Amino acid sequence: MKTKYTCSGDRAITVEFGDKISETVSRRVSAMKREVERRRIYGVEEVVQTYRSLLIYYDPIRGYRELEKELIEIERTLETEERTPERTVEIPVLYGGEFGPDIEAVSRHCGLPVDEVVKRHAEGRYLVHMIGFTPGFPYLGGLDESISAPRRDTPRLKVMKGSVGIAGVQTGIYPIESPGGWNIIGRTPLKLYSPEREVPVLLEPGDYVSFKSIDRDEYKRLENMVERGEL
Amino acid sequence: MSDLEIISPGLFTTVQDSGRYGYQSYGIPVSGAMDMYAYKMANYILGNSESDAVLEATISGPRILFRSPMEIALTGGDMSPSLNGDMIEMWRSVEVKPGDVLSFGELKSGARTYIAFFGGLDIPLTMGSRSTYARGEIGGYLGRQLREGDKLKVFRKTGIDGGSLSKRLNPLYIPEYREEKQVRVVLGPQKEYFSDLGIETFLCSEYRCTAQIDRMGYRLTGPKVESISGTDIVSDGIAFGAIQITNGGEPIIMMSDRQTVGGYAKIACVVWDDLSKIAQSKSGDRIRFKSVAIEEVQSARL
C-alpha cells in the first residue's frame, strides 16, 4: 500500500502506512518516527506512533503542503536507513488461578489444556505495535493463533493492574486498574506505568516482549522487589 | 501557608494548563484547558506566562476563599461571578484581598470558566505539565478534581507589584458564546469510509450535544452519517477536535482528555480556532459543521 498523507485538522498530519495490523507496516512506522524525531523538523511538535500510522502535531506556521513535501522526502530515504537494534523485554507472569480467571475459558474455546495455553503464550515473541487505551498499555502482535479467543461478552468493570489478557489475535498487559473486556490469563508483578519516572512506561512501540511463566513464590519475590524500587 | 482555599468545588473544577505534550506514544493523553483561547487570555490579562496553570470550572463554579492579596482574571463562560457578593467583570484583572470570597451563580453563557491567578498556580509538574488528567489520576491537585477544603498556592513573582495591573481585554477580543454554532472542519483523515450521502448529511444537518459530554469527548445526536461498510478501523492517533463516527452513525468530537488512539473512522477534525466553541457547549446546544480547505484555514492565520 502506498503511504497516505492526510489532514487531522489544521495542526496535525496523519501519515498512514497501511490499514492492517502487520509487522512490516509497524516497522515502517517505527523507522519513520525515529527519522522524523532525529531530524528535529522545524515546526514538528509531537509524533504519535500507532499500529499503522503516525500522527504528527505541528505548528501551522509550517503550512500543511510544505510539511507534507518534507515528510515525503524523508520517507524516500527510509529504505537505506540502518535499523536500530531491537530491545526485548522479558515479562514474568503468574498464569491462571485467581490472577488469570479467564484461562479456563480460553482453554475451552481453543480445545487445548491450560498448560498448553500457558506454554504457547510464553513461547511467543511479541512486537509492541503501539501503546494506548491507558497509560503504558502495550498492544502486542504475534500471538499464536491456536490460543486466540474473542473478547468477553461483558467487559469487566475492574481489571487489576498487571493483568495479562488475550483478545482476538492480540495480547496485552493492563498497566493500571481499569475496565476491560480481554480474557485475563495471568498477572505480572512488574510496573508498566510509573508516572514519577522520567520515561513513565516500561515498554515502547518497536520493543519486543517475551513472557516467562513464574510460580507464586517468584511472583511474591519480584513483587517485593518492585515495591522496594529495586526492579 | 496556602493562598487560596476551596470552600466548595462547583460541579467539576480542575487545574489545567496548555497540556501534556510528548507522551502520547506512551498512551498518556494531552489534557490541558478545553477552551485554549479563554485559558490563554486569562493568563495574558495578568501578564502571566502563556503556560501558567489556572482553574477550569465546568457549568457551576467554585467558592474560593483568598488568604493572600493577589490579582485574578476570569474568562470563558459567564457563571455570574461575584466577590464578597458583589458582581465582578470578566475578561479583566481583579484585585482580591485576604478574606475575600469569590463565588459564582447562574450560568449565563458558555460552559467553562477560567480563573487565572497572578504568578500562576504553584503545582508540581507531572511530565512537563500541571494539567489534571482525572481518569489517569495524574497532574493538577493530587490528580483529581478539587474538593472542599483543598488548599492551593500561587507562585510569587519578584520585582513586580501585582497590585496595580488593572488590565482589561479589548472587547473586540471577547468571544460570544451562543447555543447555536457553526464550526469549521477539515475533512479527513478517513473520509473515504463514508458515502457521498454520508458526508452531505454530516455537513448539512444540525447536531445536538447530548448529556454525554465531558473533557474526553462530546457525543452528538442528529441525522445518522452513512458509512460505506462500517466505521471500525485499525486504531490510529486522535488529534484534538477529531470527529469519530460510531457504527451507529453518530459523531463524537474528541477533546482534551481524549484517549491517544481509537478505533472509529474520523470523518473530519474541528479547526483549532473553533474548538473553543465546542468547549463552551453544553448539553442541548446545536452545532453545524462547515467544511473548509486546509490552505484556507492556515493562510488566514498567517
Coordinates of N, CA and C in Angstrom, one line a residue, chain B residues 66-210:
Chain B
F66 N -9.8 33.6 49.6 CA -8.4 34.1 49.4 C -7.7 34.3 50.7
R67 N -6.5 33.9 50.9 CA -5.7 34.1 52.1 C -4.6 35.1 51.9
S68 N -4.3 35.4 50.6 CA -3.2 36.4 50.3 C -3.8 37.4 49.3
P69 N -3.2 38.6 49.3 CA -3.6 39.6 48.3 C -3.1 39.2 46.9
M70 N -3.9 39.3 45.9 CA -3.4 39.0 44.5 C -4.3 39.5 43.5
E71 N -3.9 39.4 42.2 CA -4.7 39.8 41.1 C -5.2 38.5 40.4
I72 N -6.5 38.5 40.1 CA -7.0 37.3 39.3 C -7.7 37.8 38.1
A73 N -8.0 36.9 37.2 CA -8.7 37.2 36.0 C -9.7 36.1 35.6
L74 N -10.9 36.4 35.2 CA -11.9 35.4 34.8 C -12.2 35.5 33.3
T75 N -12.2 34.4 32.6 CA -12.5 34.4 31.2 C -13.4 33.2 30.9
G76 N -13.9 33.1 29.7 CA -14.6 31.9 29.3 C -16.1 32.1 29.5
G77 N -16.8 31.0 29.8 CA -18.3 31.1 30.0 C -18.6 32.0 31.2
D78 N -19.8 32.6 31.2 CA -20.2 33.5 32.2 C -21.1 32.8 33.2
M79 N -20.5 32.6 34.4 CA -21.3 32.0 35.5 C -21.6 33.0 36.6
S80 N -21.8 34.2 36.2 CA -22.2 35.3 37.2 C -21.2 35.4 38.4
P81 N -20.0 35.7 38.1 CA -19.0 35.7 39.2 C -19.2 36.9 40.2
S82 N -18.9 36.7 41.4 CA -19.0 37.8 42.4 C -17.9 37.7 43.4
L83 N -17.5 38.9 44.0 CA -16.5 38.9 45.0 C -17.2 39.5 46.3
N84 N -17.2 38.7 47.3 CA -18.0 39.1 48.6 C -19.4 39.5 48.3
G85 N -20.0 38.8 47.3 CA -21.4 39.1 47.0 C -21.6 40.2 45.9
D86 N -20.6 41.0 45.5 CA -20.7 42.0 44.5 C -20.3 41.4 43.2
M87 N -21.1 41.6 42.1 CA -20.8 41.1 40.8 C -19.4 41.7 40.3
I88 N -18.7 40.9 39.7 CA -17.4 41.4 39.1 C -17.4 41.1 37.6
E89 N -16.6 42.0 37.0 CA -16.5 41.9 35.5 C -15.5 40.8 35.1
M90 N -15.8 40.2 34.0 CA -14.9 39.2 33.4 C -13.9 39.8 32.4
W91 N -13.0 39.1 32.0 CA -12.0 39.5 30.9 C -11.2 40.7 31.4
R92 N -11.0 40.9 32.7 CA -10.1 42.0 33.2 C -9.5 41.5 34.5
S93 N -8.5 42.2 34.9 CA -7.9 41.8 36.2 C -8.7 42.4 37.3
V94 N -8.7 41.6 38.4 CA -9.5 42.0 39.6 C -8.6 41.8 40.8
E95 N -8.6 42.8 41.7 CA -7.7 42.7 42.9 C -8.5 42.1 44.0
V96 N -7.9 41.1 44.7 CA -8.5 40.5 45.8 C -7.6 40.6 47.1
K97 N -8.3 40.7 48.2 CA -7.6 40.8 49.5 C -7.8 39.6 50.3
P98 N -6.9 39.4 51.3 CA -7.2 38.2 52.2 C -8.5 38.3 52.9
G99 N -9.2 37.2 52.9 CA -10.6 37.1 53.4 C -11.7 37.3 52.4
D100 N -11.3 37.7 51.2 CA -12.3 37.8 50.1 C -12.8 36.5 49.7
V101 N -14.0 36.4 49.2 CA -14.6 35.1 48.7 C -15.1 35.3 47.3
L102 N -14.6 34.5 46.4 CA -15.0 34.5 45.0 C -16.1 33.4 44.9
S103 N -17.3 33.8 44.4 CA -18.3 32.8 44.2 C -19.0 33.0 42.8
F104 N -19.7 32.0 42.4 CA -20.4 32.0 41.1 C -21.9 31.8 41.3
G105 N -22.7 32.2 40.3 CA -24.1 32.0 40.4 C -24.6 31.3 39.1
E106 N -25.6 31.9 38.5 CA -26.3 31.3 37.3 C -25.3 31.3 36.1
L107 N -25.4 30.2 35.3 CA -24.7 30.1 34.1 C -25.4 30.9 33.0
K108 N -24.7 32.0 32.6 CA -25.4 32.8 31.6 C -25.0 32.5 30.2
S109 N -23.7 32.1 30.0 CA -23.3 31.7 28.6 C -22.1 30.7 28.7
G110 N -21.9 30.0 27.7 CA -20.8 29.0 27.7 C -20.9 27.9 28.6
A111 N -19.8 27.2 29.0 CA -19.9 26.1 29.8 C -18.7 26.0 30.8
R112 N -17.6 26.7 30.4 CA -16.4 26.6 31.2 C -15.8 28.0 31.5
T113 N -15.5 28.2 32.8 CA -14.9 29.5 33.2 C -13.4 29.2 33.6
Y114 N -12.5 30.1 33.2 CA -11.1 30.0 33.6 C -10.8 31.0 34.6
I115 N -10.2 30.6 35.7 CA -9.7 31.5 36.8 C -8.2 31.5 36.8
A116 N -7.6 32.6 36.4 CA -6.2 32.7 36.5 C -5.7 33.6 37.6
F117 N -4.6 33.3 38.2 CA -4.0 34.0 39.4 C -2.7 34.5 39.0
F118 N -2.4 35.8 39.4 CA -1.1 36.4 39.1 C 0.0 35.5 39.6
G119 N 0.9 35.1 38.7 CA 2.0 34.2 39.1 C 1.8 32.8 38.7
G120 N 0.5 32.4 38.5 CA 0.1 31.0 38.2 C 0.1 30.1 39.4
L121 N -0.7 29.0 39.3 CA -0.8 28.1 40.4 C 0.5 27.4 40.6
D122 N 0.8 27.3 41.9 CA 2.1 26.6 42.3 C 1.7 25.1 42.5
I123 N 1.9 24.3 41.5 CA 1.6 22.9 41.5 C 2.8 22.2 40.9
P124 N 3.1 21.0 41.4 CA 4.3 20.3 40.8 C 4.0 19.8 39.3
L125 N 5.0 19.9 38.5 CA 4.9 19.4 37.1 C 4.9 17.9 37.1
T126 N 3.9 17.3 36.3 CA 4.0 15.9 36.1 C 4.2 15.7 34.6
M127 N 5.3 15.1 34.2 CA 5.6 15.0 32.7 C 5.4 16.4 32.0
G128 N 6.0 17.4 32.6 CA 6.1 18.7 31.9 C 4.8 19.5 32.0
S129 N 3.8 19.1 32.7 CA 2.6 19.8 32.7 C 1.9 19.8 34.1
R130 N 1.1 20.8 34.3 CA 0.3 20.8 35.6 C -1.1 20.5 35.4
S131 N -1.5 20.0 34.1 CA -2.9 19.7 33.8 C -3.3 18.4 34.6
T132 N -4.6 18.5 35.0 CA -5.1 17.3 35.7 C -5.7 16.4 34.6
Y133 N -5.3 15.1 34.7 CA -5.9 14.1 33.9 C -6.6 13.2 35.0
A134 N -7.9 13.5 35.3 CA -8.5 12.8 36.4 C -8.7 11.3 36.2
R135 N -9.0 10.9 35.0 CA -9.1 9.4 34.7 C -7.8 8.7 35.1
G136 N -6.7 9.3 34.7 CA -5.4 8.6 34.9 C -4.8 9.0 36.3
E137 N -5.5 9.9 37.0 CA -5.1 10.3 38.4 C -3.7 10.9 38.4
I138 N -3.4 11.8 37.3 CA -2.1 12.5 37.3 C -2.3 14.0 37.1
G139 N -1.3 14.7 37.5 CA -1.2 16.1 37.3 C -2.2 16.9 38.3
G140 N -2.1 18.2 38.1 CA -3.0 19.1 38.9 C -2.9 18.9 40.4
Y141 N -4.0 19.0 41.1 CA -4.0 18.8 42.5 C -4.3 17.4 42.9
L142 N -3.3 16.6 43.2 CA -3.4 15.2 43.6 C -4.1 14.4 42.5
G143 N -4.0 14.8 41.3 CA -4.5 14.1 40.2 C -6.0 14.0 40.1
R144 N -6.7 14.9 40.8 CA -8.1 14.8 40.8 C -8.8 16.2 40.7
Q145 N -10.1 16.2 40.6 CA -10.9 17.4 40.6 C -10.8 18.0 42.1
L146 N -11.0 19.3 42.2 CA -10.9 19.9 43.5 C -12.1 19.5 44.4
R147 N -11.8 19.5 45.7 CA -12.8 19.2 46.7 C -12.8 20.3 47.8
E148 N -13.8 20.3 48.6 CA -14.0 21.2 49.7 C -12.7 21.1 50.6
G149 N -12.2 22.2 51.0 CA -11.1 22.2 51.9 C -9.7 22.1 51.3
D150 N -9.6 21.9 49.9 CA -8.3 21.9 49.3 C -7.7 23.2 49.4
K151 N -6.3 23.2 49.6 CA -5.6 24.5 49.7 C -4.6 24.6 48.6
L152 N -4.5 25.7 47.9 CA -3.6 25.9 46.8 C -2.7 27.1 47.0
K153 N -1.6 27.0 46.4 CA -0.6 28.1 46.4 C -0.4 28.7 45.0
V154 N 0.0 30.0 45.0 CA 0.4 30.6 43.7 C 1.9 30.9 43.8
F155 N 2.5 31.0 42.6 CA 3.9 31.3 42.6 C 4.0 32.9 42.8
R156 N 5.1 33.2 43.5 CA 5.3 34.6 43.8 C 6.2 35.1 42.6
K157 N 5.8 36.3 42.1 CA 6.7 36.9 41.1 C 7.5 38.0 41.8
T158 N 8.8 38.0 41.5 CA 9.6 39.0 42.2 C 9.7 40.2 41.3
G159 N 9.9 41.4 41.9 CA 10.2 42.6 41.1 C 9.0 43.2 40.5
I160 N 7.8 42.6 40.7 CA 6.6 43.2 40.1 C 5.6 43.4 41.2
D161 N 5.0 44.5 41.3 CA 4.0 44.7 42.3 C 2.7 44.3 41.6
G162 N 2.2 43.2 42.0 CA 1.0 42.6 41.4 C -0.3 43.4 41.8
G163 N -0.2 44.5 42.5 CA -1.4 45.1 43.0 C -2.1 46.1 42.0
S164 N -1.4 46.5 41.0 CA -1.9 47.6 40.2 C -1.9 47.3 38.7
L165 N -2.2 46.1 38.3 CA -2.2 45.7 36.9 C -3.3 46.4 36.1
S166 N -4.5 46.2 36.7 CA -5.7 46.7 36.1 C -5.8 46.7 34.6
K167 N -5.7 45.5 34.1 CA -5.8 45.4 32.6 C -7.1 44.8 32.2
R168 N -7.6 45.3 31.1 CA -8.9 44.9 30.6 C -8.7 44.5 29.1
L169 N -9.2 43.3 28.8 CA -9.1 42.9 27.4 C -9.9 43.8 26.5
N170 N -9.4 44.2 25.3 CA -10.1 44.9 24.3 C -11.4 44.1 24.0
P171 N -12.6 44.7 24.1 CA -13.8 44.0 23.9 C -13.9 43.3 22.5
L172 N -13.1 43.7 21.5 CA -13.1 43.1 20.2 C -12.6 41.6 20.3
Y173 N -11.9 41.4 21.4 CA -11.3 40.0 21.5 C -12.1 39.1 22.5
I174 N -13.2 39.6 22.9 CA -14.0 38.8 23.8 C -15.1 38.1 23.0
P175 N -15.0 36.7 23.0 CA -15.9 36.0 22.1 C -17.3 35.9 22.7
E176 N -18.3 35.7 21.9 CA -19.7 35.5 22.3 C -20.0 34.0 22.2
Y177 N -20.5 33.5 23.3 CA -20.8 32.0 23.3 C -22.3 31.8 23.0
R178 N -22.6 31.2 21.9 CA -24.0 31.1 21.5 C -24.4 29.6 21.7
E179 N -25.7 29.4 21.8 CA -26.2 28.0 21.9 C -26.3 27.3 20.5
E180 N -26.3 28.1 19.5 CA -26.2 27.5 18.1 C -24.9 28.0 17.5
K181 N -24.1 27.0 17.0 CA -22.9 27.5 16.4 C -22.5 26.8 15.1
Q182 N -21.8 27.5 14.3 CA -21.2 26.9 13.1 C -19.7 26.7 13.4
V183 N -19.3 25.5 13.1 CA -17.9 25.1 13.4 C -17.2 24.6 12.1
R184 N -16.1 25.2 11.9 CA -15.3 24.8 10.7 C -14.6 23.5 10.9
V185 N -14.6 22.6 9.9 CA -13.9 21.4 10.0 C -13.0 21.2 8.7
V186 N -11.9 20.4 8.9 CA -11.2 19.9 7.7 C -11.5 18.5 7.6
L187 N -12.0 18.0 6.4 CA -12.3 16.6 6.3 C -11.1 15.7 6.3
G188 N -11.3 14.5 6.8 CA -10.2 13.5 6.9 C -9.9 13.2 8.4
P189 N -9.0 12.3 8.7 CA -8.2 11.5 7.8 C -8.9 10.3 7.2
Q190 N -10.2 9.9 7.6 CA -10.8 8.7 7.0 C -12.1 9.0 6.3
K191 N -12.1 10.1 5.6 CA -13.4 10.5 4.9 C -13.8 9.5 3.9
E192 N -12.9 8.7 3.4 CA -13.2 7.7 2.3 C -14.1 6.5 2.9
Y193 N -14.2 6.5 4.2 CA -15.0 5.4 4.8 C -16.5 5.8 4.7
F194 N -16.8 7.0 4.2 CA -18.2 7.5 4.2 C -18.7 7.7 2.8
S195 N -20.0 7.4 2.6 CA -20.6 7.6 1.3 C -20.7 9.1 1.0
D196 N -20.9 9.5 -0.2 CA -21.2 10.9 -0.5 C -22.3 11.4 0.2
L197 N -23.4 10.6 0.3 CA -24.6 10.9 1.1 C -24.2 11.2 2.6
G198 N -23.4 10.3 3.1 CA -22.9 10.4 4.5 C -22.3 11.7 4.8
I199 N -21.4 12.1 3.9 CA -20.6 13.4 4.1 C -21.6 14.6 3.9
E200 N -22.5 14.4 3.0 CA -23.5 15.5 2.8 C -24.4 15.7 4.1
T201 N -24.8 14.5 4.6 CA -25.6 14.5 5.8 C -24.8 15.3 6.9
F202 N -23.6 14.9 7.1 CA -22.7 15.4 8.1 C -22.6 16.9 8.0
L203 N -22.4 17.4 6.8 CA -22.2 18.8 6.6 C -23.5 19.7 6.5
C204 N -24.6 19.1 6.2 CA -25.8 19.9 6.0 C -26.8 19.7 7.1
S205 N -26.5 19.0 8.2 CA -27.5 18.8 9.2 C -27.1 19.5 10.5
E206 N -28.1 19.6 11.4 CA -27.8 20.2 12.7 C -27.7 19.1 13.7
Y207 N -26.6 19.1 14.5 CA -26.4 18.1 15.6 C -26.6 18.8 16.9
R208 N -27.0 18.0 17.9 CA -27.2 18.5 19.2 C -26.3 17.8 20.2
C209 N -25.8 18.6 21.2 CA -25.0 18.0 22.2 C -25.8 17.1 23.1
T210 N -25.4 15.9 23.4 CA -26.2 15.0 24.3 C -25.7 15.3 25.7

